PDB file of C-alpha atoms in Angstrom:
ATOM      1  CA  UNK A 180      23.382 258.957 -90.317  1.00 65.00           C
ATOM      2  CA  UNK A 181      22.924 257.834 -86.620  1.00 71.00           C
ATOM      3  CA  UNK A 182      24.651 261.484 -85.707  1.00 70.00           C
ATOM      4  CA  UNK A 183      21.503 262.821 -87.501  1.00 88.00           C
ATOM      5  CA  UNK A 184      18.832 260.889 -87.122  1.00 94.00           C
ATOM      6  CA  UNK A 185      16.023 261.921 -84.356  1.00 96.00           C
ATOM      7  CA  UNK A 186      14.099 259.885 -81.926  1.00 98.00           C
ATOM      8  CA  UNK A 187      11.338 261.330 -80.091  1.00 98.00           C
ATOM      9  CA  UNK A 188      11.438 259.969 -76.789  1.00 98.00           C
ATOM     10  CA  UNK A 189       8.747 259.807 -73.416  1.00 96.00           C
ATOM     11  CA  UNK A 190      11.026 257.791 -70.863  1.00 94.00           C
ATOM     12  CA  UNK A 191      13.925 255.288 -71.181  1.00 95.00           C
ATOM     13  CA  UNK A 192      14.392 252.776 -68.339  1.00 95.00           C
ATOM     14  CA  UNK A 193      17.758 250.937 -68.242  1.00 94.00           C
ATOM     15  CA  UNK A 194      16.691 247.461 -66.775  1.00 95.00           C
ATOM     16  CA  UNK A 195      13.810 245.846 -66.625  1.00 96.00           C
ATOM     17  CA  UNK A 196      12.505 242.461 -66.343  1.00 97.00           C
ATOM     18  CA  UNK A 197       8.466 242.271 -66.598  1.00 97.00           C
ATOM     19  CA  UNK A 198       8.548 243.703 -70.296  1.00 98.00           C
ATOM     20  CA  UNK A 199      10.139 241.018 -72.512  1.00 98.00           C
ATOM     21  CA  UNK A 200      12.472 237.946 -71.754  1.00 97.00           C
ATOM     22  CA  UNK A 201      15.120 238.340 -69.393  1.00 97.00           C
ATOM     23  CA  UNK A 202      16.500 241.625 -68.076  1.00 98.00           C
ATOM     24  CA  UNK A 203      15.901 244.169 -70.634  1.00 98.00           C
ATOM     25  CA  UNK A 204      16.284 247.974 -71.394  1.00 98.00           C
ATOM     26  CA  UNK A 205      12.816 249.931 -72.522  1.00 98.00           C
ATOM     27  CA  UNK A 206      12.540 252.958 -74.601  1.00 98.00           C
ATOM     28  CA  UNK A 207       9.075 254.585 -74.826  1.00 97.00           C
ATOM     29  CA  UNK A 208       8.461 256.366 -77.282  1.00 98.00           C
ATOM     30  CA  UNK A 209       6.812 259.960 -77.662  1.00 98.00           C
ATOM     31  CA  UNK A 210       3.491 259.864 -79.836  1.00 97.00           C
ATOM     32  CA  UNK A 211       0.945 257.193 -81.102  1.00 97.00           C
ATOM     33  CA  UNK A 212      -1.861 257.910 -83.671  1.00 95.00           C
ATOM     34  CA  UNK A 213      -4.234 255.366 -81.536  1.00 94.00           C
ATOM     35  CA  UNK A 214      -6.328 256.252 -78.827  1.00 88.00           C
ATOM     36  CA  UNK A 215      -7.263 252.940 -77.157  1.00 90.00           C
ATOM     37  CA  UNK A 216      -9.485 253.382 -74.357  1.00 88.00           C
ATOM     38  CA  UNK A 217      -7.784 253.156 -70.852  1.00 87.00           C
ATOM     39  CA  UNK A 218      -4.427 253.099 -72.239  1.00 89.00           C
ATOM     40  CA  UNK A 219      -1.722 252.675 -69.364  1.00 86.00           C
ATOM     41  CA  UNK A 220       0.644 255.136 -71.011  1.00 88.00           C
ATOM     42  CA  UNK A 221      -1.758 257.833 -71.749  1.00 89.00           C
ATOM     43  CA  UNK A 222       1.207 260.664 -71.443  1.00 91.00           C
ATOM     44  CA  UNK A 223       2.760 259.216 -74.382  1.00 94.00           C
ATOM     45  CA  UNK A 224       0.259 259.588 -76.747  1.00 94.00           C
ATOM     46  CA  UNK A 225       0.656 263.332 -77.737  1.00 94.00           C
ATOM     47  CA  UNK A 226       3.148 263.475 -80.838  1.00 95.00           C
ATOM     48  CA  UNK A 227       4.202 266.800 -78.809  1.00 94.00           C
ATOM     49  CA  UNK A 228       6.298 266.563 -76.163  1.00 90.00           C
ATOM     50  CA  UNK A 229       9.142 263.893 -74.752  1.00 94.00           C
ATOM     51  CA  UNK A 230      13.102 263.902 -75.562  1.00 96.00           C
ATOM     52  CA  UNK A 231      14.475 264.460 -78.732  1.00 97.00           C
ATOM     53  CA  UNK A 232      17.692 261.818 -78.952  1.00 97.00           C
ATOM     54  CA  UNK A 233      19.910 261.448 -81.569  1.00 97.00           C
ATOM     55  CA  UNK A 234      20.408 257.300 -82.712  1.00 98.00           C
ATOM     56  CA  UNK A 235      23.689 257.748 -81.814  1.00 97.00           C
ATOM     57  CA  UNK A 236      23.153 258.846 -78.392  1.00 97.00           C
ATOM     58  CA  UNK A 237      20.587 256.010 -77.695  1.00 98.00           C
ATOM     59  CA  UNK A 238      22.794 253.592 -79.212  1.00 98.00           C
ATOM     60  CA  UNK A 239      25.840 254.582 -76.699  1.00 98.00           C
ATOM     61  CA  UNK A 240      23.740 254.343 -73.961  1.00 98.00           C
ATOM     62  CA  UNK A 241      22.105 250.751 -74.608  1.00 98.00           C
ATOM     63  CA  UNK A 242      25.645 249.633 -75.427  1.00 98.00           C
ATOM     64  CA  UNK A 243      26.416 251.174 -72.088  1.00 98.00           C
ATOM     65  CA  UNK A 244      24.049 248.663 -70.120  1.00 97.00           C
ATOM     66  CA  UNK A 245      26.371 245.440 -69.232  1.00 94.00           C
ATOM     67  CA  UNK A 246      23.503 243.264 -67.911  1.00 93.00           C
ATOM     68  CA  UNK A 247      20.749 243.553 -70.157  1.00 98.00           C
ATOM     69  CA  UNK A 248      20.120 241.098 -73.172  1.00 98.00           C
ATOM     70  CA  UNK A 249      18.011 243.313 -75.666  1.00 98.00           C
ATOM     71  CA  UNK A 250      15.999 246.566 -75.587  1.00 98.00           C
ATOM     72  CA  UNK A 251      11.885 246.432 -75.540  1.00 98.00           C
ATOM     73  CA  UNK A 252      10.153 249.372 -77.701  1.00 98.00           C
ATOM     74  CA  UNK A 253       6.798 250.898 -76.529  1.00 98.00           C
ATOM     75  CA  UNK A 254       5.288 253.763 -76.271  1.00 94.00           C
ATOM     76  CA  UNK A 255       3.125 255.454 -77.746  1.00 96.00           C
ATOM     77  CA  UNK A 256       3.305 253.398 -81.052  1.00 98.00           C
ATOM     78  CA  UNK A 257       7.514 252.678 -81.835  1.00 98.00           C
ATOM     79  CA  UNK A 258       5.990 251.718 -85.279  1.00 98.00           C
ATOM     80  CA  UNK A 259       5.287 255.808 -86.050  1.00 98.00           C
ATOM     81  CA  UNK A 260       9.271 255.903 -85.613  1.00 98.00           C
ATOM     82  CA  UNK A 261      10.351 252.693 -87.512  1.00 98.00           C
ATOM     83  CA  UNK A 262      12.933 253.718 -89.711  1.00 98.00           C
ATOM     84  CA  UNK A 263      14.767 255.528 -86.803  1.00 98.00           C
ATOM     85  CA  UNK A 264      14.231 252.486 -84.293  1.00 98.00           C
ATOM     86  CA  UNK A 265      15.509 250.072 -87.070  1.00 98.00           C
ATOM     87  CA  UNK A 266      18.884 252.168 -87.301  1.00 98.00           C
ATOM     88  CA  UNK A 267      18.905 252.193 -83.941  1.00 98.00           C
ATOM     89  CA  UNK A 268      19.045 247.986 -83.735  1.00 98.00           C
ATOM     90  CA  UNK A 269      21.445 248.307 -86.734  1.00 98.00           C
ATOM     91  CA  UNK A 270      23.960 250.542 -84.540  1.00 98.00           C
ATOM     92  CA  UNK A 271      23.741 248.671 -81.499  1.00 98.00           C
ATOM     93  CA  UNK A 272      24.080 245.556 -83.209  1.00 98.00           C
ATOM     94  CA  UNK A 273      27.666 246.669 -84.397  1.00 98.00           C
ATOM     95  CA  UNK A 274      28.224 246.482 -81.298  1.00 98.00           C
ATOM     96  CA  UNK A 275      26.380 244.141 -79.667  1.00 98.00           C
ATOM     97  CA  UNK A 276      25.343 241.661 -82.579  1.00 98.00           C
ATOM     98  CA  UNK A 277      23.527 239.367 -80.442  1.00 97.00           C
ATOM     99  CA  UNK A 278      21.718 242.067 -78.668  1.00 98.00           C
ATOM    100  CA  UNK A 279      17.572 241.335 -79.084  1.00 98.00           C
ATOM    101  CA  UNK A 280      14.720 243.752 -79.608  1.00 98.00           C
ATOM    102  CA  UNK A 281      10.905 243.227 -78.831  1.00 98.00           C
ATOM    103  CA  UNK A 282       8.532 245.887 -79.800  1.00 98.00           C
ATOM    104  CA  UNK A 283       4.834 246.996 -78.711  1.00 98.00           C
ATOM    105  CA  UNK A 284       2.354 248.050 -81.644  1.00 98.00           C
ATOM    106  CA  UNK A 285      -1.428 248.525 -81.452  1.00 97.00           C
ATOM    107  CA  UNK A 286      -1.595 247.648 -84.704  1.00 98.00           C
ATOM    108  CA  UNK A 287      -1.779 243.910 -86.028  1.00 98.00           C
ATOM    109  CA  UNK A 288       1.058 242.232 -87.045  1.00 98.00           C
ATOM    110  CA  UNK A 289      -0.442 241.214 -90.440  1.00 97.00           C
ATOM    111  CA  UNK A 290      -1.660 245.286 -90.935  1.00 97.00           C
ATOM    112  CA  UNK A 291       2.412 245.960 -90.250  1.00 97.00           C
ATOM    113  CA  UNK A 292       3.682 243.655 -92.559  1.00 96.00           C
ATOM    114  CA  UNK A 293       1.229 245.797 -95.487  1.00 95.00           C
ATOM    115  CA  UNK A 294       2.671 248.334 -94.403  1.00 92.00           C
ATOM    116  CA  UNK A 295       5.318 250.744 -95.864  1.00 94.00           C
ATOM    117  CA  UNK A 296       9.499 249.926 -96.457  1.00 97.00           C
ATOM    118  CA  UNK A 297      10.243 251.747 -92.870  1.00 97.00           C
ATOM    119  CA  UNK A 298       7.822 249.752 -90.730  1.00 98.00           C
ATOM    120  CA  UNK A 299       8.575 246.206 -92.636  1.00 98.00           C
ATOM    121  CA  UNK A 300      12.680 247.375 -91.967  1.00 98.00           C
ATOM    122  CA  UNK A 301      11.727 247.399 -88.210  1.00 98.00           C
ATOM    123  CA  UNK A 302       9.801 244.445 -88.697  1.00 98.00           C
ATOM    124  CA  UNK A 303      12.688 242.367 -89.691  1.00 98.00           C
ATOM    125  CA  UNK A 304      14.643 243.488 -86.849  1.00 98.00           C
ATOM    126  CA  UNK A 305      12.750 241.868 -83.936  1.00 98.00           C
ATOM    127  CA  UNK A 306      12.675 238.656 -82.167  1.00 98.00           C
ATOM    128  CA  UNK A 307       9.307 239.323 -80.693  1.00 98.00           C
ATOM    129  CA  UNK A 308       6.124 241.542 -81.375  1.00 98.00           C
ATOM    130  CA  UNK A 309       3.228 242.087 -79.165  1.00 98.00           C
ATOM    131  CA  UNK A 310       0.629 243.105 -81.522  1.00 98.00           C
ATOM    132  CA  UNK A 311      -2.996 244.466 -81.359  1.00 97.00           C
ATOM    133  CA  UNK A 312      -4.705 247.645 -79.667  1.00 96.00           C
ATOM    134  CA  UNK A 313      -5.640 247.666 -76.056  1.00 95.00           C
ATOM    135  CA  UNK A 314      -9.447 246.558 -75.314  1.00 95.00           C
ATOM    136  CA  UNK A 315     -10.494 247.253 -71.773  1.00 91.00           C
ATOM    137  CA  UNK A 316     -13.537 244.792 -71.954  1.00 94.00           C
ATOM    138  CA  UNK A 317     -10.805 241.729 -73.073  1.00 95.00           C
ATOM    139  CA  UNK A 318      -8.470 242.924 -69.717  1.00 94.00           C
ATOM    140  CA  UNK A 319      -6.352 240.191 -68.335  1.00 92.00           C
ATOM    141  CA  UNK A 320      -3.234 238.958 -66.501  1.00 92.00           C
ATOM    142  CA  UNK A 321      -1.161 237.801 -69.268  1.00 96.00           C
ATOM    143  CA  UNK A 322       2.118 237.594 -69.944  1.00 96.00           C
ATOM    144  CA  UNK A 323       3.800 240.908 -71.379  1.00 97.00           C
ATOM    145  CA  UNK A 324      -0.024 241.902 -72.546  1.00 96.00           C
ATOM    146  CA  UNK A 325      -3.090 244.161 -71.411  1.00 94.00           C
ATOM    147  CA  UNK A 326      -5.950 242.188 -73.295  1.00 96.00           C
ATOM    148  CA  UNK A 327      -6.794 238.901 -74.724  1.00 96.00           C
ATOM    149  CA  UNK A 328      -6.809 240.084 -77.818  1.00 97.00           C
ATOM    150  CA  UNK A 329      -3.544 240.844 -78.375  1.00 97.00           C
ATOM    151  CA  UNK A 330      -0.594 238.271 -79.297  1.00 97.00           C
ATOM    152  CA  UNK A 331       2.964 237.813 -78.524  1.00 97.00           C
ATOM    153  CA  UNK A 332       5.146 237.310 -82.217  1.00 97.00           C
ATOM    154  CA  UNK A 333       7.675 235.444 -82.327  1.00 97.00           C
ATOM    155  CA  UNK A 334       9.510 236.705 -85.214  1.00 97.00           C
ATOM    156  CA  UNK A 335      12.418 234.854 -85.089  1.00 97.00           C
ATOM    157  CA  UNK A 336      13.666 231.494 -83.576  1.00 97.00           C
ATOM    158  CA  UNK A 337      15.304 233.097 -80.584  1.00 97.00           C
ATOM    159  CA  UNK A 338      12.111 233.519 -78.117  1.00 96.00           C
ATOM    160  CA  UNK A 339      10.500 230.489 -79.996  1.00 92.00           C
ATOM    161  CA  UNK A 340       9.897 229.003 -76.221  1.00 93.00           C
ATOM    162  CA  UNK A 341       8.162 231.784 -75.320  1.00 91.00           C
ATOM    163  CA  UNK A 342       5.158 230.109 -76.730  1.00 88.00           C
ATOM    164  CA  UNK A 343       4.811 226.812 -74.373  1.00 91.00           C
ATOM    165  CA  UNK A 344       5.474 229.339 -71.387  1.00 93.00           C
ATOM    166  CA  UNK A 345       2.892 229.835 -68.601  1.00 93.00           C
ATOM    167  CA  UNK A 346       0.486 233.196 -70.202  1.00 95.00           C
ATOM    168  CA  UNK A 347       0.419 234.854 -66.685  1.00 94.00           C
ATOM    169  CA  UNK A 348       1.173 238.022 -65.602  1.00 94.00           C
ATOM    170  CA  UNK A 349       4.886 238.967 -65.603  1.00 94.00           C
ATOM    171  CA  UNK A 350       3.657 241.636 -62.540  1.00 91.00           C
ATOM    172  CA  UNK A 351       5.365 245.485 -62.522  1.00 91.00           C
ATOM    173  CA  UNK A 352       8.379 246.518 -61.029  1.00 92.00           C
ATOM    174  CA  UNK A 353       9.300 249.843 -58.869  1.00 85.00           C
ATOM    175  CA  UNK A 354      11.534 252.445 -60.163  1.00 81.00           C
ATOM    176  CA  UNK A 355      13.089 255.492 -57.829  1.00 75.00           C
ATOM    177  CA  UNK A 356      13.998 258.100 -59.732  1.00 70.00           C
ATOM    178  CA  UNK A 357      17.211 260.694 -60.093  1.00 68.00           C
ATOM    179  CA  UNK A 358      15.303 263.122 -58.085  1.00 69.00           C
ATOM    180  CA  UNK A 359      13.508 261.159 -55.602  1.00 68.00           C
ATOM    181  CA  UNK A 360      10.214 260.248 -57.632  1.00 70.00           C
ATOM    182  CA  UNK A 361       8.915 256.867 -58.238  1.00 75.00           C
ATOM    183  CA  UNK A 362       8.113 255.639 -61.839  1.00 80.00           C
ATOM    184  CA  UNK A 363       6.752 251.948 -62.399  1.00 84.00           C
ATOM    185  CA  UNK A 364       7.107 249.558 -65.548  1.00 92.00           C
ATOM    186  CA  UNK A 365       5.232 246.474 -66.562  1.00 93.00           C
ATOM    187  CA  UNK A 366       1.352 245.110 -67.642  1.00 92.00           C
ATOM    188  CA  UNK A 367      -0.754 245.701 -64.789  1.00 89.00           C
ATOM    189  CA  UNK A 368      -2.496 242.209 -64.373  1.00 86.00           C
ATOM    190  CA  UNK A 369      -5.827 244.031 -63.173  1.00 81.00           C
ATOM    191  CA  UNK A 370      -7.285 247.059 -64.684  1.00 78.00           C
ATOM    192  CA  UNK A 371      -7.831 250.520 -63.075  1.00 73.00           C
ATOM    193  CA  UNK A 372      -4.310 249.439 -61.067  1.00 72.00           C
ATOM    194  CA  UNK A 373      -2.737 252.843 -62.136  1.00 72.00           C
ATOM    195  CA  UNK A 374      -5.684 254.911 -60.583  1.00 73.00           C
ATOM    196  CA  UNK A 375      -5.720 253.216 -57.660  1.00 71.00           C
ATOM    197  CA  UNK A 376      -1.893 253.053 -57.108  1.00 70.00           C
ATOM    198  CA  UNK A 377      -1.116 256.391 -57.941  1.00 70.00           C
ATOM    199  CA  UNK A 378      -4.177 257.176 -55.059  1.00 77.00           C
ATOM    200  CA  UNK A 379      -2.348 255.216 -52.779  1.00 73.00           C
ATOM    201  CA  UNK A 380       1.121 256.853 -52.742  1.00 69.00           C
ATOM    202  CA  UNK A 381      -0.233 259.594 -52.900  1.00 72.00           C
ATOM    203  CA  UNK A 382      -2.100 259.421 -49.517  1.00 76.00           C
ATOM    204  CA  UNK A 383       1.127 258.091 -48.605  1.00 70.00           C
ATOM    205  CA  UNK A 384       3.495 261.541 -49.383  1.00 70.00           C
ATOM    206  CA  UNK A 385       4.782 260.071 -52.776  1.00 66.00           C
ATOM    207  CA  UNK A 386       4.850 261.468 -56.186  1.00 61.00           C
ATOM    208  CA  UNK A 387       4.445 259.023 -59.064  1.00 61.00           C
ATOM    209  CA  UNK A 388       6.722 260.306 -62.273  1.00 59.00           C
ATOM    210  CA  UNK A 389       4.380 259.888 -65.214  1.00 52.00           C
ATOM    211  CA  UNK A 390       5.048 262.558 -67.418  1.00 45.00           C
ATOM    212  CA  UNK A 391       7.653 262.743 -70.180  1.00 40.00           C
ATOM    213  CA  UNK A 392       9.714 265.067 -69.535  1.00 35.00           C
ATOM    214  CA  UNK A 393      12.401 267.179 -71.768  1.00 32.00           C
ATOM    215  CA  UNK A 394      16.087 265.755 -70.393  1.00 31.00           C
ATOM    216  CA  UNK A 395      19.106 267.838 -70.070  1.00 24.00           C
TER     217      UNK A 395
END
């Protein structure tokens, strides 16, 4: 099945460490049916678009990564591609059995868990869930999250501590791209930062890689 099965994909990042616990790997995914105003990753929201991957091909490559503990799903909304994201975990955890997953949604955690077989199957694959749309108005420097209103899940005992950590701002990190571009990952702790950054390079002779783009 994971020969067959299709993930629609905006970017992939192999380590990262402002976007979960620990050094992590991040798949975005192509295509959310929200529209949340401001939205850092407004390129991902068409359904059209991005990187079709096989499971298999995603699973090679996150069991590829030797220094990363888990893999954090965003997007665009991973929870419109649940059943293929939960065989991915199940192929990597063949693998890699103690290899954790955190996931983005805009939707609530309680809303998920009425939800259909595929998105309760993904569900019951990760450690941790930050829930809840993005509200502009409720914008603030917390940990791993956009706006006050939305929560950080621990759905199993593994990130339990996560809880009595300090909530601030895990910052972004830098990325230079294959062909020379820069790309950045992470919560950015004040809002408008994306505007104003991708103003500054630019004045400065850089190109900021935001769009998904169709790999070879």
């Amino acid at each position: 099945m994971a020969e067959l099965t299709l993930l629609s994909v905006a970017r992939r990042l192999d380590r990262c460490t402002v976007l979960g616990p620990g050094s992590r790997a991040v798949i975005w995914v192509q295509g959310c049916p929200l529209r949340c105003r401001g939205c850092v990753a407004a390129e991902t929201l068409p359904f059209e678009g991005g990187t079709t991957h096989t499971v298999a091909e995603l699973a090679d490559w996150l069991c590829g990564l030797p220094d990363v503990e888990g893999v954090t799903l965003s997007g665009g909304e991973p929870f419109s591609q649940a059943a293929g994201l939960a065989e991915l975990l199940d192929t990597v955890r063949i693998r890699r059995p103690d290899f954790s997953a955190m996931a983005y949604s805009g939707f609530r955690h309680e809303a998920l868990r009425r939800g259909g077989p595929e998105r309760l199957a993904l569900l019951r694959r990760l450690d941790l869930l930050v829930d809840g749309p993005y509200v502009a108005s409720l914008h603030g420097g917390l940990r791993w999250r956009g706006s006050s209103n939305q929560r950080i899940v621990a759905l199993t005992d593994r990130y339990a501590s996560t809880a009595t950590e300090p909530d601030i701002s895990a910052g972004v990190e830098l990325s230079v791209e294959a062909d020379g571009s820069l790309s950045w990952a992470g919560v950015p702790p004040a809002p408008g930062f994306r505007e104003g950054f991708e103003r500054q390079l630019a004045a400065r002779g850089f190109v900021l890689h935001t769009e998904a783009r169709r790999e070879s």
